[in-house]
Amino acid sequence: MTHDFRQVERQRGRAVALAGVLMTALCAALVLLGGAGGGAGADLARSWPTYVGLAGLVLLFALSMQRQHARLAALEAELRAAAVREATLGARFSELSFLFDISTQVQLRLDLQGMLDLAVQRLLACLEAHQSSIMLLDEASGLLEVRAVAGADAGLVAGAVVRPGEGIAGHVFATGEPLALTPEVMRRRFPAETKRGRQIGSGVCVPMRFRDQAIGVVSVTRAGGEPFGDLHVRMLAAFADHFAATVVKTRHHREVLERVRRAA
Amino acid sequence: MTHDFRQVERQRGRAVALAGVLMTALCAALVLLGGAGGGAGADLARSWPTYVGLAGLVLLFALSMQRQHARLAALEAELRAAAVREATLGARFSELSFLFDISTQVQLRLDLQGMLDLAVQRLLACLEAHQSSIMLLDEASGLLEVRAVAGADAGLVAGAVVRPGEGIAGHVFATGEPLALTPEVMRRRFPAETKRGRQIGSGVCVPMRFRDQAIGVVSVTRAGGEPFGDLHVRMLAAFADHFAATVVKTRHHREVLERVRRAA
């Protein structure tokens, strides 16, 4: 699309040049008229409608050019905005395809920890994130536990626990409401987190829901760059719901197997 | 975007009206000049540069208007095309999200037949298809068998078998190559299928691959309407690969369970 914009710029340049030529021609015509009139006072009285008419034409032409320019500029801006929207949507489509592929790869693992580790690593690459983590509810303790983390500070975050309702992840878990995090949202809704010196550029935190019941939380953060948008929230929510189903099913199969083994 | 186009049309209408006013003014100026000249032959000889100059201006102005119109029309066409591309990409994004959701719903089923039936029904709705079907390889017989079908002629197609390599589904299974079907592709590559009176508007047929090995085929067809595109092929291929992993895993779990039960 950049090429088209450049073409439009060139065309506009030619339009301005053409306007210049026209103006020069108008001036030349006026001078010719003046010369033809012989410069006498009676002549001016006779030919003033011509001068007024020509001056009016110049004015009309200038106004028309200005309007055309404004219109072209508006159209160009629209085209540019459309190109940006299209590129953005294309990027989101690729990311969603990637998330779908990650879900397929996760499916091929048999052990839960292997699935979790694979997911956080792939999320990091897919969403160009700084850090990604998955927390699961430990039903025995009633706490959310970081079960897998990839990216920055992975060592610090691994194994951390949080009470449902506390902090960002606890809030998302308790409310089941996906969140797009920006520095502004952090300051307004989670001042305590900001005070703790957690500086993020932008982030997405979504619940892993299984039949409308949260079983964990998926978070990704970016230190800088382009902030996450609403489509990212929707995409990651779809991924997290799918992942919740996978986790529940894996646990279910393990339980069935153990029951059968115990019965033996 | 329709609104924008209408606005552009209105602006263009105003531009044409303005051009009309300018032309009228030019003619009026010419007439005034003629009147001022008194109509004498000597006068015409004296003022011909003025007439030529004005005629040149009219010509330049007309050319300029025509160029502006052509430019505006080109920009409008581009904007319209961009809007169509954006809408199309948006529709594909929604369909891919839907396919992701279907995969999640399929995950929640425990029995293979339930998964297959749910998948074909949801595919029908998601892709506005006329018929959708899933074939799986029966390892005992070495034949592809229609295990689930939804939509038109479901009764006729259910349970049908095909040898790998034969027909469209057999070809896709044997080569592992996803196919976008159009009447033209059907005629050129699968004349036998066309002769059998299978008339489809458009279709997509993709292999279900598990670790690069096809285990079945997913097909969707539309009787008419908008034909399926390349993005549909990519999306359905991603879905089919995911579904293959789900099928293999479900079978694996069943086998493990049976082995444990037998060992008991």
PDB file of C-alpha atoms in Angstrom, chain B residues 168 172 178-191 193-194 198-205 220-230 232-233:
ATOM      1  CA  ILE B 168     -11.477 -36.744  -4.188  1.00  0.00           C
ATOM      2  CA  VAL B 172      -6.547 -35.994  -0.467  1.00  0.00           C
ATOM      3  CA  PRO B 178      -5.510 -30.022   1.101  1.00  0.00           C
ATOM      4  CA  LEU B 179      -7.777 -29.206  -1.851  1.00  0.00           C
ATOM      5  CA  ALA B 180     -10.031 -26.287  -2.705  1.00  0.00           C
ATOM      6  CA  LEU B 181     -12.718 -27.668  -5.015  1.00  0.00           C
ATOM      7  CA  THR B 182     -14.376 -25.602  -7.703  1.00  0.00           C
ATOM      8  CA  PRO B 183     -16.449 -26.866 -10.647  1.00  0.00           C
ATOM      9  CA  GLU B 184     -13.368 -26.163 -12.792  1.00  0.00           C
ATOM     10  CA  VAL B 185     -10.995 -28.202 -10.570  1.00  0.00           C
ATOM     11  CA  MET B 186     -13.588 -30.992 -10.438  1.00  0.00           C
ATOM     12  CA  ARG B 187     -13.836 -31.122 -14.246  1.00  0.00           C
ATOM     13  CA  ARG B 188     -10.090 -30.987 -14.768  1.00  0.00           C
ATOM     14  CA  ARG B 189      -8.817 -33.257 -12.001  1.00  0.00           C
ATOM     15  CA  PHE B 190     -11.744 -35.454 -11.089  1.00  0.00           C
ATOM     16  CA  PRO B 191     -13.761 -35.973 -14.303  1.00  0.00           C
ATOM     17  CA  GLU B 193     -16.660 -37.588  -9.986  1.00  0.00           C
ATOM     18  CA  THR B 194     -18.275 -34.985 -12.229  1.00  0.00           C
ATOM     19  CA  ARG B 198     -21.942 -34.799  -8.136  1.00  0.00           C
ATOM     20  CA  GLN B 199     -22.539 -31.115  -8.683  1.00  0.00           C
ATOM     21  CA  ILE B 200     -20.947 -28.864  -6.083  1.00  0.00           C
ATOM     22  CA  GLY B 201     -20.626 -25.088  -6.096  1.00  0.00           C
ATOM     23  CA  SER B 202     -17.386 -25.164  -4.145  1.00  0.00           C
ATOM     24  CA  GLY B 203     -15.778 -27.287  -1.496  1.00  0.00           C
ATOM     25  CA  VAL B 204     -12.754 -27.874   0.701  1.00  0.00           C
ATOM     26  CA  CYS B 205     -11.293 -31.302   1.369  1.00  0.00           C
ATOM     27  CA  VAL B 220     -17.209 -29.365   3.454  1.00  0.00           C
ATOM     28  CA  THR B 221     -19.168 -28.350   0.361  1.00  0.00           C
ATOM     29  CA  ARG B 222     -21.401 -25.476  -0.611  1.00  0.00           C
ATOM     30  CA  ALA B 223     -24.104 -25.847  -3.238  1.00  0.00           C
ATOM     31  CA  GLY B 224     -23.840 -22.178  -4.211  1.00  0.00           C
ATOM     32  CA  GLY B 225     -23.075 -18.770  -2.762  1.00  0.00           C
ATOM     33  CA  GLU B 226     -19.583 -17.435  -2.222  1.00  0.00           C
ATOM     34  CA  PRO B 227     -16.962 -20.061  -3.083  1.00  0.00           C
ATOM     35  CA  PHE B 228     -14.436 -21.183  -0.469  1.00  0.00           C
ATOM     36  CA  GLY B 229     -11.041 -19.468  -0.670  1.00  0.00           C
ATOM     37  CA  ASP B 230      -7.445 -20.225   0.226  1.00  0.00           C
ATOM     38  CA  HIS B 232     -10.728 -21.501   4.218  1.00  0.00           C
ATOM     39  CA  VAL B 233      -8.366 -24.268   3.128  1.00  0.00           C
TER      40      VAL B 233
END
